Coordinates of C-alpha atoms and ligand atoms in Angstrom, one line a residue:
M1 CA -14.3 -6.0 -9.8
A2 CA -17.5 -8.0 -9.6
V3 CA -19.6 -6.3 -7.1
G4 CA -22.6 -8.2 -5.9
M5 CA -25.7 -6.4 -5.2
K6 CA -28.2 -7.8 -2.5
D7 CA -31.3 -6.9 -3.6
Q8 CA -33.3 -6.9 -0.4
Q9 CA -34.4 -3.9 1.4
Q10 CA -33.0 -4.4 4.9
T11 CA -34.3 -2.5 7.9
V12 CA -31.9 -1.9 10.7
F13 CA -33.6 0.1 13.4
A14 CA -31.5 -0.6 16.5
D15 CA -33.0 2.2 18.6
R16 CA -36.3 3.7 17.5
G17 CA -36.2 6.1 20.2
K18 CA -33.2 7.9 18.7
R19 CA -34.3 8.2 15.2
S20 CA -34.1 11.5 13.5
S21 CA -37.3 13.0 12.2
I22 CA -35.9 13.9 8.8
N23 CA -37.2 12.0 5.7
G24 CA -39.4 10.0 8.1
G25 CA -36.4 8.7 9.7
Q26 CA -35.3 6.5 7.1
M27 CA -32.9 6.8 4.0
R28 CA -31.4 4.8 1.2
A29 CA -27.7 3.7 1.6
A30 CA -25.2 1.6 -0.2
V31 CA -23.8 -0.6 2.5
Y32 CA -20.6 -2.5 2.3
R33 CA -21.3 -6.0 3.5
G34 CA -18.0 -7.9 2.7
A35 CA -15.4 -8.2 0.0
S36 CA -17.0 -6.9 -3.3
L37 CA -20.4 -6.8 -1.8
I38 CA -22.4 -3.6 -1.6
S39 CA -26.1 -4.0 -0.6
L40 CA -28.7 -1.3 -1.2
E41 CA -30.5 -0.9 2.2
T42 CA -33.0 1.1 4.0
V43 CA -31.2 2.5 7.2
P44 CA -32.1 5.0 9.8
V45 CA -31.2 8.5 9.2
P46 CA -28.3 9.3 11.6
K47 CA -29.2 11.1 14.7
I48 CA -27.1 14.3 15.4
S49 CA -26.0 15.6 18.9
E50 CA -25.7 19.3 19.8
G51 CA -22.5 20.2 18.0
E52 CA -23.0 18.2 15.0
I53 CA -24.8 18.8 11.5
L54 CA -26.8 16.6 9.2
V55 CA -26.0 16.9 5.4
R56 CA -28.2 15.8 2.5
V57 CA -25.6 14.4 0.1
H58 CA -25.9 15.7 -3.5
A59 CA -22.8 14.4 -4.8
C60 CA -20.0 12.0 -3.8
G61 CA -17.1 11.0 -5.8
V62 CA -15.9 7.4 -6.0
C63 CA -12.2 7.3 -4.7
G64 CA -9.6 4.7 -5.5
T65 CA -9.1 4.0 -1.8
D66 CA -12.8 3.1 -1.3
L67 CA -12.4 0.9 -4.4
K68 CA -9.5 -1.1 -2.8
K69 CA -11.2 -1.4 0.6
I70 CA -14.4 -2.8 -1.0
E71 CA -12.8 -5.0 -3.4
Y72 CA -10.3 -6.6 -1.1
G73 CA -12.6 -6.3 2.0
L74 CA -9.7 -4.5 3.7
V75 CA -11.8 -3.4 6.8
P76 CA -14.5 -5.2 8.6
P77 CA -18.1 -4.7 7.3
P78 CA -20.7 -3.1 7.7
R79 CA -19.8 0.3 6.6
I80 CA -21.1 3.0 4.4
F81 CA -18.3 4.4 2.4
G82 CA -17.9 7.7 0.4
H83 CA -15.7 10.5 1.6
E84 CA -15.7 12.9 -1.3
F85 CA -19.1 14.5 -0.8
A86 CA -20.9 18.0 -0.8
G87 CA -24.4 18.8 0.0
T88 CA -26.9 20.8 1.8
V89 CA -27.2 21.2 5.6
V90 CA -30.6 19.9 6.7
E91 CA -30.3 19.9 10.4
T92 CA -27.9 21.6 12.9
G93 CA -27.4 20.7 16.7
S94 CA -28.3 23.4 19.1
R95 CA -24.6 24.3 19.8
V96 CA -23.8 24.9 16.1
T97 CA -23.3 28.4 15.1
R98 CA -21.1 28.2 12.0
F99 CA -23.8 26.7 9.8
R100 CA -27.6 27.0 9.3
V101 CA -30.0 24.8 7.5
G102 CA -29.7 25.4 3.7
D103 CA -26.0 26.0 3.7
R104 CA -24.3 24.3 0.8
V105 CA -21.1 22.5 2.1
A106 CA -18.3 20.2 1.3
V107 CA -16.8 18.2 4.1
H108 CA -13.4 16.7 4.9
H109 CA -13.8 13.4 6.8
H110 CA -10.6 13.7 8.7
I111 CA -9.1 16.3 10.8
P112 CA -5.9 16.1 12.9
C113 CA -5.5 16.8 16.6
R114 CA -2.8 19.5 15.9
K115 CA -1.0 18.7 19.1
C116 CA 0.7 15.3 18.9
F117 CA 4.1 14.3 17.9
Y118 CA 3.0 14.0 14.2
C119 CA 1.0 17.2 14.1
R120 CA 3.9 19.2 15.4
K121 CA 5.9 17.6 12.4
K122 CA 3.0 18.4 10.1
L123 CA 2.7 14.8 9.3
F124 CA -1.1 15.2 9.7
S125 CA -2.1 11.9 8.1
Q126 CA 0.0 10.1 10.7
C127 CA -1.9 11.5 13.7
E128 CA -3.9 9.0 15.6
F129 CA -6.8 11.3 15.9
Y130 CA -6.7 12.1 12.1
R131 CA -7.5 8.4 11.4
R132 CA -10.8 8.8 13.4
T133 CA -13.3 9.3 10.6
G134 CA -15.7 12.1 11.7
T135 CA -18.5 11.5 9.2
T136 CA -20.9 8.8 8.9
A137 CA -24.2 7.5 7.7
G138 CA -24.3 4.8 10.1
F139 CA -22.3 1.7 11.3
E140 CA -18.5 2.3 11.9
P141 CA -17.8 5.9 10.5
A142 CA -16.3 5.5 6.9
G143 CA -17.4 8.6 5.3
G144 CA -21.0 8.0 4.5
G145 CA -21.4 9.8 1.3
F146 CA -23.0 6.7 -0.4
A147 CA -26.1 7.4 1.5
E148 CA -28.7 10.2 1.3
Y149 CA -27.8 11.8 4.7
V150 CA -24.5 12.0 6.6
R151 CA -23.9 13.0 10.3
V152 CA -20.8 15.3 10.5
M153 CA -19.4 15.2 14.1
D154 CA -18.5 18.2 15.9
W155 CA -14.7 18.4 15.3
I156 CA -15.4 18.2 11.6
V157 CA -18.1 20.8 11.9
E158 CA -15.5 23.0 13.5
E159 CA -12.7 22.5 11.2
G160 CA -13.5 20.3 8.2
T161 CA -16.7 21.9 6.8
I162 CA -16.4 24.4 4.1
L163 CA -19.1 26.6 2.6
V164 CA -19.6 26.2 -1.0
P165 CA -20.5 29.4 -3.2
E166 CA -23.8 29.3 -5.0
D167 CA -22.2 29.2 -8.6
I168 CA -20.1 26.2 -7.7
S169 CA -21.9 22.8 -8.3
F170 CA -22.0 20.0 -5.6
E171 CA -20.1 17.7 -7.9
E172 CA -17.3 20.4 -8.4
A173 CA -17.2 20.8 -4.6
S174 CA -16.8 17.1 -4.1
F175 CA -13.4 17.5 -5.4
L176 CA -12.1 19.6 -2.5
E177 CA -10.8 16.6 -0.6
P178 CA -9.2 14.8 -3.6
L179 CA -7.5 18.1 -4.8
N180 CA -6.2 18.8 -1.3
T181 CA -4.5 15.3 -1.3
C182 CA -2.8 16.3 -4.6
L183 CA -1.7 19.7 -3.3
K184 CA -0.3 18.0 -0.3
A185 CA 1.7 15.7 -2.5
L186 CA 3.2 18.4 -4.4
E187 CA 4.2 20.1 -1.1
T188 CA 5.7 16.9 0.1
A189 CA 7.7 16.6 -3.0
E190 CA 9.0 20.2 -2.5
L191 CA 7.9 21.2 -5.9
E192 CA 9.2 24.4 -7.0
S193 CA 8.1 26.5 -9.9
G194 CA 10.0 26.1 -13.2
E195 CA 10.4 22.3 -12.7
V196 CA 9.6 19.4 -15.0
V197 CA 7.0 17.0 -13.7
V198 CA 6.1 13.6 -15.1
V199 CA 2.9 12.2 -14.0
Y200 CA 2.2 8.3 -14.3
G201 CA -1.6 7.9 -14.8
Q202 CA -3.8 10.5 -16.2
G203 CA -6.9 9.4 -14.5
P204 CA -8.9 11.6 -12.3
V205 CA -6.0 12.0 -9.6
G206 CA -3.3 12.1 -12.3
L207 CA -5.2 15.0 -14.1
L208 CA -5.8 16.8 -10.7
M209 CA -1.9 16.4 -10.1
M210 CA -1.0 17.5 -13.7
Q211 CA -3.2 20.6 -13.4
S212 CA -2.0 21.5 -9.9
A213 CA 1.6 21.2 -10.8
R214 CA 1.1 23.2 -14.0
R215 CA -0.8 25.9 -12.0
E216 CA 2.4 26.3 -9.8
G217 CA 4.4 27.2 -12.8
N218 CA 5.6 23.8 -13.9
R219 CA 5.9 22.1 -17.2
V220 CA 4.1 18.8 -17.0
V221 CA 4.1 15.5 -19.0
G222 CA 1.3 13.2 -18.6
L223 CA 1.5 9.4 -19.2
D224 CA -1.3 7.0 -19.8
F225 CA -2.1 4.0 -22.0
I226 CA -5.6 5.4 -22.8
E227 CA -5.7 7.7 -25.7
K228 CA -8.8 9.6 -24.6
R229 CA -7.0 10.4 -21.3
L230 CA -4.1 11.8 -23.0
E231 CA -6.2 14.1 -25.2
I232 CA -7.9 15.5 -22.0
S233 CA -4.5 15.8 -20.5
R234 CA -3.3 17.9 -23.3
E235 CA -6.6 19.9 -23.3
L236 CA -6.2 20.7 -19.6
G237 CA -2.6 22.0 -20.0
A238 CA -0.1 19.1 -20.2
E239 CA 2.9 20.3 -22.2
A240 CA 3.0 16.6 -23.6
A241 CA 0.8 13.7 -23.0
L242 CA 2.4 10.5 -24.1
N243 CA 1.6 6.7 -24.2
P244 CA 4.7 4.7 -22.9
E245 CA 3.6 1.9 -25.1
K246 CA 4.0 3.9 -28.3
D247 CA 6.1 7.1 -27.5
N248 CA 9.7 7.5 -26.3
V249 CA 9.2 9.1 -22.9
I250 CA 12.8 9.2 -22.0
E251 CA 13.6 11.0 -25.1
A252 CA 10.7 13.4 -24.8
V253 CA 11.7 14.3 -21.1
A254 CA 15.3 14.6 -22.0
G255 CA 14.4 17.1 -24.7
M256 CA 12.8 19.3 -22.2
T257 CA 15.5 19.1 -19.6
E258 CA 18.8 19.4 -21.6
G259 CA 19.1 15.7 -21.2
R260 CA 19.0 15.7 -17.4
G261 CA 15.7 14.1 -16.8
A262 CA 12.6 15.1 -14.9
D263 CA 12.9 16.9 -11.5
L264 CA 9.9 15.0 -10.2
A265 CA 7.8 11.9 -11.2
I266 CA 4.6 11.4 -9.6
V267 CA 3.2 7.7 -9.6
A268 CA -0.7 8.1 -9.6
A269 CA -1.2 4.6 -11.1
A270 CA -1.2 1.2 -9.3
S271 CA 1.7 -0.2 -11.4
P272 CA 5.0 -1.5 -10.2
R273 CA 6.3 -1.0 -13.7
A274 CA 5.6 2.7 -13.4
I275 CA 7.6 3.1 -10.2
E276 CA 10.5 1.3 -11.9
D277 CA 10.2 3.7 -14.9
A278 CA 9.8 6.7 -12.7
Q279 CA 13.2 6.1 -11.0
G280 CA 14.8 6.2 -14.5
I281 CA 12.9 9.2 -15.7
V282 CA 14.0 11.6 -13.0
R283 CA 17.4 13.4 -13.0
R284 CA 20.1 12.8 -10.4
G285 CA 18.8 14.2 -7.2
G286 CA 15.4 14.2 -8.5
R287 CA 12.2 12.8 -6.7
V288 CA 9.7 10.0 -7.2
L289 CA 6.7 10.4 -5.2
L290 CA 4.3 7.4 -4.8
F291 CA 0.6 8.3 -4.6
A292 CA -1.4 5.1 -5.6
Q293 CA 0.3 2.5 -3.3
T294 CA -2.3 2.1 -0.5
V295 CA -2.5 -1.6 -0.1
A296 CA -0.1 -2.9 2.6
G297 CA 2.4 -5.5 1.8
E298 CA 3.1 -4.4 -1.9
M299 CA 6.8 -4.9 -2.7
I300 CA 8.2 -2.7 -5.4
P301 CA 11.6 -2.9 -7.5
V302 CA 14.1 -0.3 -6.5
D303 CA 17.5 0.2 -7.9
A304 CA 19.2 1.1 -4.7
S305 CA 22.1 2.6 -6.4
R306 CA 19.9 5.3 -7.9
I307 CA 18.9 6.2 -4.3
C308 CA 22.5 6.0 -3.0
V309 CA 24.7 7.0 -5.7
E310 CA 22.4 9.2 -7.9
E311 CA 20.7 10.7 -4.7
K312 CA 17.2 10.2 -6.1
K313 CA 14.6 10.5 -3.5
L314 CA 11.7 7.9 -3.1
I315 CA 8.9 9.6 -1.2
G316 CA 5.2 9.1 -0.7
S317 CA 2.3 11.1 0.4
Y318 CA -1.2 10.1 1.7
S319 CA -4.5 11.8 2.3
A320 CA -5.0 15.6 2.8
S321 CA -3.5 18.5 4.9
I322 CA -5.6 20.8 7.1
E323 CA -3.3 23.5 6.1
L324 CA -4.2 23.4 2.5
Q325 CA -8.0 23.4 2.8
E326 CA -8.3 26.9 2.0
K327 CA -6.0 26.8 -0.9
A328 CA -7.7 23.8 -2.5
A329 CA -11.1 25.4 -1.9
Q330 CA -10.2 28.7 -3.6
M331 CA -8.6 26.9 -6.6
I332 CA -12.0 25.0 -7.1
F333 CA -14.2 28.0 -6.3
K334 CA -12.2 30.2 -8.6
R335 CA -12.0 27.4 -11.2
E336 CA -8.2 27.8 -11.5
I337 CA -8.3 24.2 -12.2
N338 CA -10.9 22.3 -14.2
V339 CA -12.7 19.6 -12.3
A340 CA -15.9 19.4 -14.0
R341 CA -14.0 18.1 -17.0
L342 CA -12.9 15.1 -15.0
I343 CA -16.3 13.8 -14.4
S344 CA -17.2 11.0 -16.9
H345 CA -20.2 9.3 -15.2
R346 CA -22.9 10.1 -12.8
F347 CA -24.9 7.4 -11.1
A348 CA -27.8 7.2 -8.7
L349 CA -27.0 5.5 -5.5
E350 CA -28.8 2.3 -6.6
L351 CA -26.2 2.0 -9.4
L352 CA -23.1 2.3 -7.0
P353 CA -21.9 -1.3 -8.0
E354 CA -21.9 -0.2 -11.5
G355 CA -20.0 3.0 -10.7
I356 CA -17.4 0.9 -8.7
H357 CA -17.0 -1.4 -11.5
L358 CA -16.4 1.3 -14.0
A359 CA -14.0 3.3 -11.8
S360 CA -11.8 0.1 -11.1
H361 CA -11.9 -0.9 -14.9
P362 CA -11.0 2.4 -16.5
S363 CA -11.9 2.6 -20.2
E364 CA -11.5 5.0 -23.1
H365 CA -14.3 7.1 -21.9
S366 CA -14.4 6.7 -18.0
L367 CA -12.6 9.1 -15.7
K368 CA -14.1 10.3 -12.2
V369 CA -17.5 8.5 -11.3
V370 CA -19.7 10.6 -9.1
I371 CA -22.6 9.1 -7.1
Q372 CA -25.7 11.3 -6.7
P373 CA -27.5 9.9 -3.7
Ligands
LIG1 ZN1 -10.4 9.9 -1.7
LIG2 ZN1 -2.1 14.8 15.9

């Protein structure tokens, strides 16, 4: 993606009376101004109210969903994206008792209402309230981690903000949300231990999936076209890491399953071909889970008889689960899975367009891109 960078310093002080006193009331932010356009601007530090906290962002992961929203202009500008962030509390509202200035925290930007039809069915990401983003660096709330300071709204302070131990780095903590989404996917796929799982794509998300499935006692095959990623996949515990262009994946999986095929295939790659192959790689009654198909309107090839006659299940999972927050946090805090190894690049805020370009054009040496505002 070619991301333009407007080189001007824009100052947008709508209401000087409400300015925060932190940092002289101003901060740097990478503002989304339209399809493929990120502009580095000076904006007001968000003002917090009594139940809210202000977080100085130290690390924010670049997520595939942000890339798509920016590249295709899927949502109206202006917005400040970045929802996989961790940092330090620098200001607390008068009603806040859970946190104090200096606390190290990681923040989930969505929290469900727990009361509606969807929440009762535990379909948290379908809850209307869940879709309300509760963190912002200004403009329409969109995460805000691509800025120096983020305002965390009261319901996120209550239920979506997690204290990070001293020995865990901010960049490790920035993986709490993405790991949660992977754990939720495995739960949705009703993964049991002792199964054989094939993960299409060994990028940052695929490697989180692979490690998580493995930690739950499963044998995992990681697939990717990039050799370096396969190397890391093996290093992090994949039983096999194969390149579908060169290796016979069907044979390898058959060899692990007495010829049946995999129990579960996870498509963590935006590739229609992978979805097609995944339907063939799973055994009768097996599951194919879509994880990277987030752009509305994308049609995919499905052999309907595989669903009907062979009873294969085609399912999907999106976003995180509030019920897995603690589990995800403990896995990272106890280093039960390796997230540090997934970071390939760190960029200053000013270089976000470069980070976005790299994250959307994976190469031999790129994995997770982390922004350090
Ligand atoms: Zn994300
Ligand atoms: Zn709800």
